[in-house]
């Protein structure tokens, strides 16, 4: 099966700037249209089987899995932090929704304009009345509340329930090596998060013990501090490409709550970047079945075939041979033009004939440098890189080893079968387009030469 002859692969989308003037409403509308139409839709060259949601859900085969998408963002676009943060947020929202209601009440839902208007009138509030009820009768309650609790014989030593931010649950659920960073002293995420608040002109520590207690017992508060340290703070190991306004608004929300809604605007920006920019570029890049040296070599072969066809046609035209012999030049034209058209779209017709692709440079030495036991059907955020590492790859062992390879060896690098059926169908379509385009152009070229009178020079 192939797609319609009018099929066009996705266009390259430039990387968005942090100071982009696109409004949040426009981004949300684009995301909604993307979800509704199955990612970008066939009109933009992306079939349903390779939609953003299908890939993220683990419904695609190599080389279109979440792992492949992550590698593309890391090594090609250098923006892997967007997908890492997006997957963390999905997992975090799920875990937050599964918390008991008594713990969720400690972190009320954040609505920026409403909360800001309320603070302008009454000052900062770090918990709602339901959450305040938990502190009633404790050392963290206000003096009036303590007196009232004593009159009602409430337990004065009542403490809030322990939340999943403890080390035990974090060991299973957190995706950052918190204990390692605490024992090795590499990064103090709490201190860096506090620095991010100070840099944004916000107070991290609340003004009263009651406010501080309300914030400190919020579920996943320590995990949020690590996320701020890694993704939001300046010079974080995986700093997101956010505008100053977006960063300040996020920190202002996280100053009061750990509810997933606090990330609303940032998640919209990140998801829009993934869906509308990174994903189309990933599909476009994946269509290429050869590395750069192989594609350049294929283009050279295509040009060589065209030149050979021209030489044959010119010689036969200048000779005394009949015009029928000039049709032989069709072979050179056809092979050269079809190869050139396919190579222009990043495909090698030889590799396509076997439905193979070259291994990427980071895949060539993966089995030697690092063990990979990844189940592509069960790919999740836990199987991807830990938060503690950065996305820098220039010092990885495969870089120097790949650079040492000569050009000939790179042209004939190791190959692997393409497992994703939708990707093979796209490549089949491009191959058919190249064949038909070459046949038409070759027929026109040969027809022109056949119309020229014989030269009778020899």
PDB file of N, CA and C in Angstrom, residues 4 16 25 73 119 135 144 181 186 196 203 209 243 287 293 304 317 326 336 353 360 408 452:
ATOM      1  N   UNK A   4      -1.386   8.549  -1.633  1.00  0.00           N
ATOM      2  CA  UNK A   4      -1.660   9.196  -2.922  1.00  0.00           C
ATOM      3  C   UNK A   4      -0.405   9.804  -3.541  1.00  0.00           C
ATOM      4  N   UNK A  16      11.146  27.416  17.453  1.00  0.00           N
ATOM      5  CA  UNK A  16      10.546  28.653  17.969  1.00  0.00           C
ATOM      6  C   UNK A  16      11.476  29.376  18.927  1.00  0.00           C
ATOM      7  N   UNK A  25      -3.512  31.340  23.655  1.00  0.00           N
ATOM      8  CA  UNK A  25      -4.750  30.875  23.038  1.00  0.00           C
ATOM      9  C   UNK A  25      -4.482  30.248  21.676  1.00  0.00           C
ATOM     10  N   UNK A  73      15.626  14.594  19.308  1.00  0.00           N
ATOM     11  CA  UNK A  73      15.630  15.884  20.000  1.00  0.00           C
ATOM     12  C   UNK A  73      16.970  16.149  20.676  1.00  0.00           C
ATOM     13  N   UNK A 119      -4.732  37.827  46.130  1.00  0.00           N
ATOM     14  CA  UNK A 119      -3.571  38.217  46.913  1.00  0.00           C
ATOM     15  C   UNK A 119      -3.460  39.737  46.997  1.00  0.00           C
ATOM     16  N   UNK A 135      -4.698  21.752  59.789  1.00  0.00           N
ATOM     17  CA  UNK A 135      -3.766  22.325  60.752  1.00  0.00           C
ATOM     18  C   UNK A 135      -4.461  22.812  62.017  1.00  0.00           C
ATOM     19  N   UNK A 144      -5.350  32.347  67.261  1.00  0.00           N
ATOM     20  CA  UNK A 144      -6.778  32.247  67.513  1.00  0.00           C
ATOM     21  C   UNK A 144      -7.276  30.837  67.317  1.00  0.00           C
ATOM     22  N   UNK A 181      22.128  12.921  44.860  1.00  0.00           N
ATOM     23  CA  UNK A 181      22.586  14.300  44.872  1.00  0.00           C
ATOM     24  C   UNK A 181      22.798  14.793  46.293  1.00  0.00           C
ATOM     25  N   UNK A 186      26.510  17.004  44.934  1.00  0.00           N
ATOM     26  CA  UNK A 186      26.662  17.587  43.611  1.00  0.00           C
ATOM     27  C   UNK A 186      25.727  18.774  43.426  1.00  0.00           C
ATOM     28  N   UNK A 196      16.279  30.530  42.382  1.00  0.00           N
ATOM     29  CA  UNK A 196      15.423  30.860  41.242  1.00  0.00           C
ATOM     30  C   UNK A 196      14.303  31.797  41.666  1.00  0.00           C
ATOM     31  N   UNK A 203       9.546  35.755  47.054  1.00  0.00           N
ATOM     32  CA  UNK A 203       9.975  35.208  48.339  1.00  0.00           C
ATOM     33  C   UNK A 203       9.644  33.731  48.374  1.00  0.00           C
ATOM     34  N   UNK A 209       5.106  31.002  60.266  1.00  0.00           N
ATOM     35  CA  UNK A 209       5.292  29.560  60.445  1.00  0.00           C
ATOM     36  C   UNK A 209       4.129  28.781  59.870  1.00  0.00           C
ATOM     37  N   UNK A 243      10.287  32.154  28.092  1.00  0.00           N
ATOM     38  CA  UNK A 243      10.439  33.601  28.199  1.00  0.00           C
ATOM     39  C   UNK A 243      10.494  33.996  29.671  1.00  0.00           C
ATOM     40  N   UNK A 287      12.219   9.737   7.708  1.00  0.00           N
ATOM     41  CA  UNK A 287      12.018   9.232   6.351  1.00  0.00           C
ATOM     42  C   UNK A 287      13.359   8.952   5.672  1.00  0.00           C
ATOM     43  N   UNK A 293      26.800  10.932   4.439  1.00  0.00           N
ATOM     44  CA  UNK A 293      27.732  10.496   3.381  1.00  0.00           C
ATOM     45  C   UNK A 293      27.053   9.616   2.335  1.00  0.00           C
ATOM     46  N   UNK A 304      25.797  11.423 -11.930  1.00  0.00           N
ATOM     47  CA  UNK A 304      26.603  10.635 -12.865  1.00  0.00           C
ATOM     48  C   UNK A 304      25.751   9.924 -13.895  1.00  0.00           C
ATOM     49  N   UNK A 317      23.402  11.303 -31.395  1.00  0.00           N
ATOM     50  CA  UNK A 317      22.824  12.362 -32.224  1.00  0.00           C
ATOM     51  C   UNK A 317      23.816  12.859 -33.272  1.00  0.00           C
ATOM     52  N   UNK A 326      18.924   6.347 -30.145  1.00  0.00           N
ATOM     53  CA  UNK A 326      19.031   7.366 -29.103  1.00  0.00           C
ATOM     54  C   UNK A 326      18.183   7.051 -27.867  1.00  0.00           C
ATOM     55  N   UNK A 336      19.559   7.867 -13.370  1.00  0.00           N
ATOM     56  CA  UNK A 336      20.139   9.046 -12.726  1.00  0.00           C
ATOM     57  C   UNK A 336      19.096   9.948 -12.103  1.00  0.00           C
ATOM     58  N   UNK A 353      15.279  -0.595  -1.426  1.00  0.00           N
ATOM     59  CA  UNK A 353      14.912  -1.870  -2.041  1.00  0.00           C
ATOM     60  C   UNK A 353      14.839  -3.010  -1.039  1.00  0.00           C
ATOM     61  N   UNK A 360      22.088   4.996  13.181  1.00  0.00           N
ATOM     62  CA  UNK A 360      22.558   6.329  13.513  1.00  0.00           C
ATOM     63  C   UNK A 360      23.912   6.215  14.214  1.00  0.00           C
ATOM     64  N   UNK A 408      34.463   6.112   3.189  1.00  0.00           N
ATOM     65  CA  UNK A 408      33.970   4.897   2.541  1.00  0.00           C
ATOM     66  C   UNK A 408      33.250   4.011   3.544  1.00  0.00           C
ATOM     67  N   UNK A 452      16.120  15.936 -32.998  1.00  0.00           N
ATOM     68  CA  UNK A 452      17.260  16.608 -33.660  1.00  0.00           C
ATOM     69  C   UNK A 452      17.741  15.767 -34.828  1.00  0.00           C
TER      70      UNK A 452
END
